[in-house]
Structure formats: C-alpha cells, structure tokens
C-alpha cells in the first residue's frame, strides 16, 4: 500500500524571496495534448502563446544529499472549463518525496501512483502538502484572478519523468462546474493493465 499524501497548516511568513538563480517559464504551446478540450486549446494558442506558469529555483548540485528548492507560480486562467496547471511528473528516481508549502492563491495538487491510486489535496496560503515517494504531482490554479504560489523542496537527484504523464494525463481533471472547481474523470486515462 502506498503512503497517502497529507497536509497541515503553518502560519504564513511574509514575502516571497526573489533571488533564485534559475527561472523557468512554461507556455500554452508546451501543454499540447494535456487539456481535454483540444479544439479550445488550438483556438487559444492561435490567439497567442499565453504564459501558464513559472518556476524560480535555487541551483544546487543534483546529488543525493542536496535539496532543490524554489517557488512555483501558476497563473490564473482556463482552457475551456479546465484550469491552468503544471505539466505534472513522476520523479525519475521514483522513490523520492517532495514538500510543498502554499504561499498564496487557491488551488489543488492532483496526484497519482503508477498503479492509478489518485488523490487531490487543496492548496491555499499556509497549507503544507507532503507528496510521498512514487506519487506523480500537478498543481492547478482554481482561483479566478490570483496566482497560485507554492514553495517546494525535494531531493536534488530526483529528476523528472514527464513522459508517463504526457501519454494520457492524470486520472482526474480539475474543471469549473457551476462557478466552482470539480474533480472529473479524464476519459483518455486507462488503467496500467490496459495501456
Ligand atoms: C519539482 C516540482 C516543482 C515543479 C513545478 C513545475 O520536482 O515538483 O518544482 O517542477 O511546479 O511543474 P512541472 O515540473 O510539472 O512542469
Ligand atoms: Zn516534483
């Protein structure tokens, strides 16, 4: 049985540091095939390559024993009904965990194991989320106007496996229904034995 993700609250300190050594930006064009409403995705992209999220990281040697850490900012917006989100990944060294601390905004972390066990946890300012080893993770901004800002820290040798998620996405999607976020099935997703 896999460990389950868990969360708890810590009172929020002030300010977001801005001295990180590496800045990564991800645009709509890098999310091809990830949004359920392909037609709307193509139409939006034709109108411009929107900036969906950014990561500020402090570069450290990618060795076991070091900790990579930084700030992830997912901007608000939707592709059809589906909120802006990160690509999401397993760690290449799959037995490595990650801690997220939400600094600002509203959102969720969508997670799943290679066997297809899934979990969705709320992210809001002050919330700590523990992503256990073996759980893929994707942050989703469910706010209508504000950025979703999280601090993250994980073993520096973990690496990223994006390919497994790119093939069919996560088992669950986060969409707006009646003005609120809802968890729905991803119809493209197949259990491991049917892939
Ligand atoms: C690192 C991690 C975060 C994400 C960031 C962007 O292991 O989980 O720093 O890398 O939130 O998401 P991805 O990497 O999925 O594009
Ligand atoms: Zn990660």
PDB file of C-alpha atoms and ligand atoms in Angstrom:
ATOM      1  CA  UNK A   1       0.000   0.000   0.000  1.00  0.00           C
ATOM      2  CA  UNK A   2       1.399   3.399  -0.953  1.00  0.00           C
ATOM      3  CA  UNK A   3       1.779   6.078   1.675  1.00  0.00           C
ATOM      4  CA  UNK A   4      -1.018   8.623   1.366  1.00  0.00           C
ATOM      5  CA  UNK A   5      -0.382  12.328   0.709  1.00  0.00           C
ATOM      6  CA  UNK A   6      -1.069  14.523   3.743  1.00  0.00           C
ATOM      7  CA  UNK A   7      -1.382  18.207   4.551  1.00  0.00           C
ATOM      8  CA  UNK A   8      -1.196  20.523   7.547  1.00  0.00           C
ATOM      9  CA  UNK A   9      -1.134  24.278   8.219  1.00  0.00           C
ATOM     10  CA  UNK A  10       1.737  26.581   9.199  1.00  0.00           C
ATOM     11  CA  UNK A  11       1.173  30.322   9.732  1.00  0.00           C
ATOM     12  CA  UNK A  12       2.436  32.156   6.671  1.00  0.00           C
ATOM     13  CA  UNK A  13       5.658  34.171   6.836  1.00  0.00           C
ATOM     14  CA  UNK A  14       5.750  37.437   4.875  1.00  0.00           C
ATOM     15  CA  UNK A  15       7.202  37.992   1.436  1.00  0.00           C
ATOM     16  CA  UNK A  16       8.309  35.821  -1.475  1.00  0.00           C
ATOM     17  CA  UNK A  17      12.101  35.813  -1.987  1.00  0.00           C
ATOM     18  CA  UNK A  18      13.165  36.799  -5.496  1.00  0.00           C
ATOM     19  CA  UNK A  19      16.856  35.913  -5.533  1.00  0.00           C
ATOM     20  CA  UNK A  20      16.621  32.483  -7.175  1.00  0.00           C
ATOM     21  CA  UNK A  21      19.331  31.579  -9.687  1.00  0.00           C
ATOM     22  CA  UNK A  22      17.155  29.829 -12.286  1.00  0.00           C
ATOM     23  CA  UNK A  23      13.869  30.993 -13.881  1.00  0.00           C
ATOM     24  CA  UNK A  24      11.817  28.524 -15.961  1.00  0.00           C
ATOM     25  CA  UNK A  25       8.731  29.605 -17.920  1.00  0.00           C
ATOM     26  CA  UNK A  26       6.094  27.320 -19.435  1.00  0.00           C
ATOM     27  CA  UNK A  27       3.665  28.484 -22.092  1.00  0.00           C
ATOM     28  CA  UNK A  28       0.467  27.112 -23.589  1.00  0.00           C
ATOM     29  CA  UNK A  29       2.415  25.601 -26.504  1.00  0.00           C
ATOM     30  CA  UNK A  30       4.270  23.248 -24.122  1.00  0.00           C
ATOM     31  CA  UNK A  31       0.952  21.729 -22.945  1.00  0.00           C
ATOM     32  CA  UNK A  32      -0.179  20.239 -26.269  1.00  0.00           C
ATOM     33  CA  UNK A  33      -2.379  17.181 -25.706  1.00  0.00           C
ATOM     34  CA  UNK A  34      -2.791  17.853 -21.975  1.00  0.00           C
ATOM     35  CA  UNK A  35      -6.132  19.707 -21.992  1.00  0.00           C
ATOM     36  CA  UNK A  36      -9.289  17.673 -22.607  1.00  0.00           C
ATOM     37  CA  UNK A  37     -10.853  20.339 -24.868  1.00  0.00           C
ATOM     38  CA  UNK A  38      -8.382  20.113 -27.767  1.00  0.00           C
ATOM     39  CA  UNK A  39     -10.437  22.435 -30.006  1.00  0.00           C
ATOM     40  CA  UNK A  40     -10.407  25.261 -27.447  1.00  0.00           C
ATOM     41  CA  UNK A  41      -6.696  24.646 -26.804  1.00  0.00           C
ATOM     42  CA  UNK A  42      -5.906  25.072 -30.516  1.00  0.00           C
ATOM     43  CA  UNK A  43      -8.112  28.188 -30.774  1.00  0.00           C
ATOM     44  CA  UNK A  44      -6.485  29.781 -27.707  1.00  0.00           C
ATOM     45  CA  UNK A  45      -2.993  29.022 -28.987  1.00  0.00           C
ATOM     46  CA  UNK A  46      -3.824  30.636 -32.328  1.00  0.00           C
ATOM     47  CA  UNK A  47      -4.539  33.838 -30.355  1.00  0.00           C
ATOM     48  CA  UNK A  48      -1.139  33.813 -28.605  1.00  0.00           C
ATOM     49  CA  UNK A  49       1.164  31.616 -26.546  1.00  0.00           C
ATOM     50  CA  UNK A  50      -0.002  32.508 -23.016  1.00  0.00           C
ATOM     51  CA  UNK A  51       2.372  32.161 -20.058  1.00  0.00           C
ATOM     52  CA  UNK A  52       0.801  29.464 -17.839  1.00  0.00           C
ATOM     53  CA  UNK A  53       3.376  29.061 -15.087  1.00  0.00           C
ATOM     54  CA  UNK A  54       6.862  29.925 -13.898  1.00  0.00           C
ATOM     55  CA  UNK A  55       9.368  28.267 -11.605  1.00  0.00           C
ATOM     56  CA  UNK A  56      12.166  30.039  -9.716  1.00  0.00           C
ATOM     57  CA  UNK A  57      14.753  27.537  -8.492  1.00  0.00           C
ATOM     58  CA  UNK A  58      17.921  27.776  -6.478  1.00  0.00           C
ATOM     59  CA  UNK A  59      20.522  25.771  -8.404  1.00  0.00           C
ATOM     60  CA  UNK A  60      22.407  23.227  -6.303  1.00  0.00           C
ATOM     61  CA  UNK A  61      24.413  20.167  -7.430  1.00  0.00           C
ATOM     62  CA  UNK A  62      21.987  17.411  -8.463  1.00  0.00           C
ATOM     63  CA  UNK A  63      23.418  14.961  -5.932  1.00  0.00           C
ATOM     64  CA  UNK A  64      21.723  12.786  -3.334  1.00  0.00           C
ATOM     65  CA  UNK A  65      22.046  14.741  -0.094  1.00  0.00           C
ATOM     66  CA  UNK A  66      21.376  18.132  -1.714  1.00  0.00           C
ATOM     67  CA  UNK A  67      17.874  19.663  -1.673  1.00  0.00           C
ATOM     68  CA  UNK A  68      16.486  21.513  -4.701  1.00  0.00           C
ATOM     69  CA  UNK A  69      14.018  24.203  -3.752  1.00  0.00           C
ATOM     70  CA  UNK A  70      12.191  27.160  -5.206  1.00  0.00           C
ATOM     71  CA  UNK A  71       8.919  28.875  -5.955  1.00  0.00           C
ATOM     72  CA  UNK A  72       6.288  27.738  -8.454  1.00  0.00           C
ATOM     73  CA  UNK A  73       3.756  30.287  -9.741  1.00  0.00           C
ATOM     74  CA  UNK A  74       0.736  29.063 -11.717  1.00  0.00           C
ATOM     75  CA  UNK A  75      -1.138  31.968 -13.290  1.00  0.00           C
ATOM     76  CA  UNK A  76      -4.963  32.069 -13.291  1.00  0.00           C
ATOM     77  CA  UNK A  77      -6.894  31.048 -16.387  1.00  0.00           C
ATOM     78  CA  UNK A  78      -8.637  28.153 -18.126  1.00  0.00           C
ATOM     79  CA  UNK A  79      -8.597  26.178 -21.355  1.00  0.00           C
ATOM     80  CA  UNK A  80     -12.334  25.693 -21.834  1.00  0.00           C
ATOM     81  CA  UNK A  81     -13.516  24.575 -18.375  1.00  0.00           C
ATOM     82  CA  UNK A  82     -10.135  23.220 -17.299  1.00  0.00           C
ATOM     83  CA  UNK A  83      -7.937  25.384 -15.094  1.00  0.00           C
ATOM     84  CA  UNK A  84      -4.331  26.364 -15.870  1.00  0.00           C
ATOM     85  CA  UNK A  85      -1.990  23.728 -14.413  1.00  0.00           C
ATOM     86  CA  UNK A  86       1.568  22.448 -14.483  1.00  0.00           C
ATOM     87  CA  UNK A  87       2.607  19.602 -16.816  1.00  0.00           C
ATOM     88  CA  UNK A  88       2.986  17.289 -13.838  1.00  0.00           C
ATOM     89  CA  UNK A  89       5.515  14.497 -13.431  1.00  0.00           C
ATOM     90  CA  UNK A  90       6.771  11.470 -11.586  1.00  0.00           C
ATOM     91  CA  UNK A  91      10.266  11.871 -10.225  1.00  0.00           C
ATOM     92  CA  UNK A  92      12.717   9.889 -12.378  1.00  0.00           C
ATOM     93  CA  UNK A  93      14.105   8.493  -9.120  1.00  0.00           C
ATOM     94  CA  UNK A  94      10.582   7.459  -8.276  1.00  0.00           C
ATOM     95  CA  UNK A  95      11.220   6.751  -4.589  1.00  0.00           C
ATOM     96  CA  UNK A  96      11.754  10.459  -3.783  1.00  0.00           C
ATOM     97  CA  UNK A  97       9.214  12.671  -1.996  1.00  0.00           C
ATOM     98  CA  UNK A  98       8.538  16.423  -2.161  1.00  0.00           C
ATOM     99  CA  UNK A  99       7.187  19.037   0.249  1.00  0.00           C
ATOM    100  CA  UNK A 100       5.062  21.959  -0.964  1.00  0.00           C
ATOM    101  CA  UNK A 101       4.145  24.990   1.121  1.00  0.00           C
ATOM    102  CA  UNK A 102       1.442  27.214  -0.325  1.00  0.00           C
ATOM    103  CA  UNK A 103       2.301  30.914  -0.024  1.00  0.00           C
ATOM    104  CA  UNK A 104      -0.625  32.485  -1.893  1.00  0.00           C
ATOM    105  CA  UNK A 105      -3.664  31.763  -4.024  1.00  0.00           C
ATOM    106  CA  UNK A 106      -6.146  28.925  -4.342  1.00  0.00           C
ATOM    107  CA  UNK A 107      -5.666  25.592  -5.993  1.00  0.00           C
ATOM    108  CA  UNK A 108      -5.215  21.872  -5.701  1.00  0.00           C
ATOM    109  CA  UNK A 109      -2.489  19.291  -6.173  1.00  0.00           C
ATOM    110  CA  UNK A 110      -3.583  16.357  -8.347  1.00  0.00           C
ATOM    111  CA  UNK A 111      -1.596  13.209  -7.572  1.00  0.00           C
ATOM    112  CA  UNK A 112      -1.467   9.568  -8.576  1.00  0.00           C
ATOM    113  CA  UNK A 113       0.682   6.476  -8.232  1.00  0.00           C
ATOM    114  CA  UNK A 114       1.863   4.260 -11.115  1.00  0.00           C
ATOM    115  CA  UNK A 115      -0.936   1.838 -10.151  1.00  0.00           C
ATOM    116  CA  UNK A 116      -3.576   4.561 -10.611  1.00  0.00           C
ATOM    117  CA  UNK A 117      -4.366   5.338  -6.969  1.00  0.00           C
ATOM    118  CA  UNK A 118      -5.282   9.039  -7.020  1.00  0.00           C
ATOM    119  CA  UNK A 119      -5.588  11.932  -4.565  1.00  0.00           C
ATOM    120  CA  UNK A 120      -6.480  15.620  -4.809  1.00  0.00           C
ATOM    121  CA  UNK A 121      -5.464  17.960  -1.972  1.00  0.00           C
ATOM    122  CA  UNK A 122      -6.357  21.607  -1.501  1.00  0.00           C
ATOM    123  CA  UNK A 123      -3.624  24.267  -1.698  1.00  0.00           C
ATOM    124  CA  UNK A 124      -4.205  27.637  -0.028  1.00  0.00           C
ATOM    125  CA  UNK A 125      -1.917  30.041   1.823  1.00  0.00           C
ATOM    126  CA  UNK A 126      -0.377  28.384   4.876  1.00  0.00           C
ATOM    127  CA  UNK A 127      -1.025  24.794   3.764  1.00  0.00           C
ATOM    128  CA  UNK A 128       1.833  22.288   3.756  1.00  0.00           C
ATOM    129  CA  UNK A 129       1.492  19.290   1.434  1.00  0.00           C
ATOM    130  CA  UNK A 130       3.632  16.172   1.625  1.00  0.00           C
ATOM    131  CA  UNK A 131       3.862  14.314  -1.697  1.00  0.00           C
ATOM    132  CA  UNK A 132       5.128  10.848  -0.769  1.00  0.00           C
ATOM    133  CA  UNK A 133       7.605   8.834  -2.875  1.00  0.00           C
ATOM    134  CA  UNK A 134       6.033   7.342  -6.067  1.00  0.00           C
ATOM    135  CA  UNK A 135       3.230   9.919  -6.396  1.00  0.00           C
ATOM    136  CA  UNK A 136       3.120  11.983  -9.614  1.00  0.00           C
ATOM    137  CA  UNK A 137       2.005  15.560  -8.944  1.00  0.00           C
ATOM    138  CA  UNK A 138       0.492  18.509 -10.823  1.00  0.00           C
ATOM    139  CA  UNK A 139      -0.511  21.875  -9.344  1.00  0.00           C
ATOM    140  CA  UNK A 140      -3.719  23.510 -10.585  1.00  0.00           C
ATOM    141  CA  UNK A 141      -4.759  27.150 -10.026  1.00  0.00           C
ATOM    142  CA  UNK A 142      -8.502  27.186  -9.314  1.00  0.00           C
ATOM    143  CA  UNK A 143      -8.568  30.908  -8.452  1.00  0.00           C
ATOM    144  CA  UNK A 144     -10.172  33.327 -10.882  1.00  0.00           C
ATOM    145  CA  UNK A 145      -7.722  36.234 -10.533  1.00  0.00           C
ATOM    146  CA  UNK A 146      -4.758  35.442  -8.288  1.00  0.00           C
ATOM    147  CA  UNK A 147      -1.565  33.453  -8.901  1.00  0.00           C
ATOM    148  CA  UNK A 148      -1.136  30.133  -7.101  1.00  0.00           C
ATOM    149  CA  UNK A 149       2.264  30.440  -5.406  1.00  0.00           C
ATOM    150  CA  UNK A 150       3.985  27.489  -3.715  1.00  0.00           C
ATOM    151  CA  UNK A 151       7.400  26.845  -2.216  1.00  0.00           C
ATOM    152  CA  UNK A 152       8.730  23.348  -2.956  1.00  0.00           C
ATOM    153  CA  UNK A 153      11.699  21.279  -1.809  1.00  0.00           C
ATOM    154  CA  UNK A 154      12.805  17.830  -2.993  1.00  0.00           C
ATOM    155  CA  UNK A 155      15.957  15.675  -3.250  1.00  0.00           C
ATOM    156  CA  UNK A 156      18.268  17.175  -5.860  1.00  0.00           C
ATOM    157  CA  UNK A 157      18.939  13.822  -7.584  1.00  0.00           C
ATOM    158  CA  UNK A 158      15.192  13.136  -8.096  1.00  0.00           C
ATOM    159  CA  UNK A 159      14.989  14.198 -11.766  1.00  0.00           C
ATOM    160  CA  UNK A 160      11.700  14.435 -13.687  1.00  0.00           C
ATOM    161  CA  UNK A 161       9.763  11.884 -15.721  1.00  0.00           C
ATOM    162  CA  UNK A 162       7.283  13.912 -17.790  1.00  0.00           C
ATOM    163  CA  UNK A 163       6.746  11.243 -20.473  1.00  0.00           C
ATOM    164  CA  UNK A 164       4.474   8.939 -18.460  1.00  0.00           C
ATOM    165  CA  UNK A 165       2.030  11.777 -17.750  1.00  0.00           C
ATOM    166  CA  UNK A 166       2.241  13.252 -21.287  1.00  0.00           C
ATOM    167  CA  UNK A 167       0.904   9.994 -22.774  1.00  0.00           C
ATOM    168  CA  UNK A 168      -2.558  10.152 -21.228  1.00  0.00           C
ATOM    169  CA  UNK A 169      -2.580  12.779 -18.480  1.00  0.00           C
ATOM    170  CA  UNK A 170      -3.666  12.286 -14.891  1.00  0.00           C
ATOM    171  CA  UNK A 171      -6.638  10.104 -13.984  1.00  0.00           C
ATOM    172  CA  UNK A 172      -8.586  13.123 -12.707  1.00  0.00           C
ATOM    173  CA  UNK A 173      -9.100  16.572 -14.233  1.00  0.00           C
ATOM    174  CA  UNK A 174      -9.978  19.780 -12.374  1.00  0.00           C
ATOM    175  CA  UNK A 175     -12.669  21.746 -14.181  1.00  0.00           C
ATOM    176  CA  UNK A 176     -15.001  24.625 -13.372  1.00  0.00           C
ATOM    177  CA  UNK A 177     -18.599  23.487 -12.902  1.00  0.00           C
ATOM    178  CA  UNK A 178     -21.268  25.967 -11.818  1.00  0.00           C
ATOM    179  CA  UNK A 179     -18.575  28.503 -10.902  1.00  0.00           C
ATOM    180  CA  UNK A 180     -16.668  26.067  -8.643  1.00  0.00           C
ATOM    181  CA  UNK A 181     -13.812  23.607  -9.104  1.00  0.00           C
ATOM    182  CA  UNK A 182     -14.867  19.990  -9.593  1.00  0.00           C
ATOM    183  CA  UNK A 183     -12.927  16.720  -9.918  1.00  0.00           C
ATOM    184  CA  UNK A 184     -13.934  14.773 -13.028  1.00  0.00           C
ATOM    185  CA  UNK A 185     -12.671  11.653 -14.812  1.00  0.00           C
ATOM    186  CA  UNK A 186     -10.125  12.015 -17.590  1.00  0.00           C
ATOM    187  CA  UNK A 187     -11.690   9.958 -20.388  1.00  0.00           C
ATOM    188  CA  UNK A 188      -8.298   9.399 -22.039  1.00  0.00           C
ATOM    189  CA  UNK A 189      -6.904   7.673 -18.956  1.00  0.00           C
ATOM    190  CA  UNK A 190      -6.536   3.869 -18.950  1.00  0.00           C
ATOM    191  CA  UNK A 191      -5.524   1.641 -16.020  1.00  0.00           C
ATOM    192  CA  UNK A 192      -1.956   0.266 -16.272  1.00  0.00           C
ATOM    193  CA  UNK A 193      -3.076  -3.203 -17.470  1.00  0.00           C
ATOM    194  CA  UNK A 194      -4.965  -1.702 -20.459  1.00  0.00           C
ATOM    195  CA  UNK A 195      -2.197   0.570 -21.755  1.00  0.00           C
TER     196      UNK A 195
HETATM  197  C1  LIG B   1       9.849  19.663  -8.760  1.00  0.00           C
HETATM  198  C2  LIG B   1       8.412  20.060  -8.695  1.00  0.00           C
HETATM  199  C3  LIG B   1       8.057  21.511  -8.962  1.00  0.00           C
HETATM  200  C4  LIG B   1       7.545  21.568 -10.379  1.00  0.00           C
HETATM  201  C5  LIG B   1       6.939  22.885 -10.803  1.00  0.00           C
HETATM  202  C6  LIG B   1       6.551  22.876 -12.284  1.00  0.00           C
HETATM  203  O1  LIG B   1      10.003  18.294  -8.601  1.00  0.00           O
HETATM  204  O2  LIG B   1       7.538  19.253  -8.484  1.00  0.00           O
HETATM  205  O3  LIG B   1       9.141  22.345  -8.821  1.00  0.00           O
HETATM  206  O4  LIG B   1       8.625  21.256 -11.212  1.00  0.00           O
HETATM  207  O5  LIG B   1       5.802  23.146 -10.054  1.00  0.00           O
HETATM  208  O6  LIG B   1       5.834  21.730 -12.639  1.00  0.00           O
HETATM  209  P1  LIG B   1       6.334  20.750 -13.790  1.00  0.00           P
HETATM  210  O7  LIG B   1       7.751  20.388 -13.470  1.00  0.00           O
HETATM  211  O8  LIG B   1       5.417  19.563 -13.707  1.00  0.00           O
HETATM  212  O9  LIG B   1       6.248  21.485 -15.085  1.00  0.00           O
HETATM  213 ZN1  LIG B   2       8.237  17.104  -8.294  1.00  0.00          ZN
END
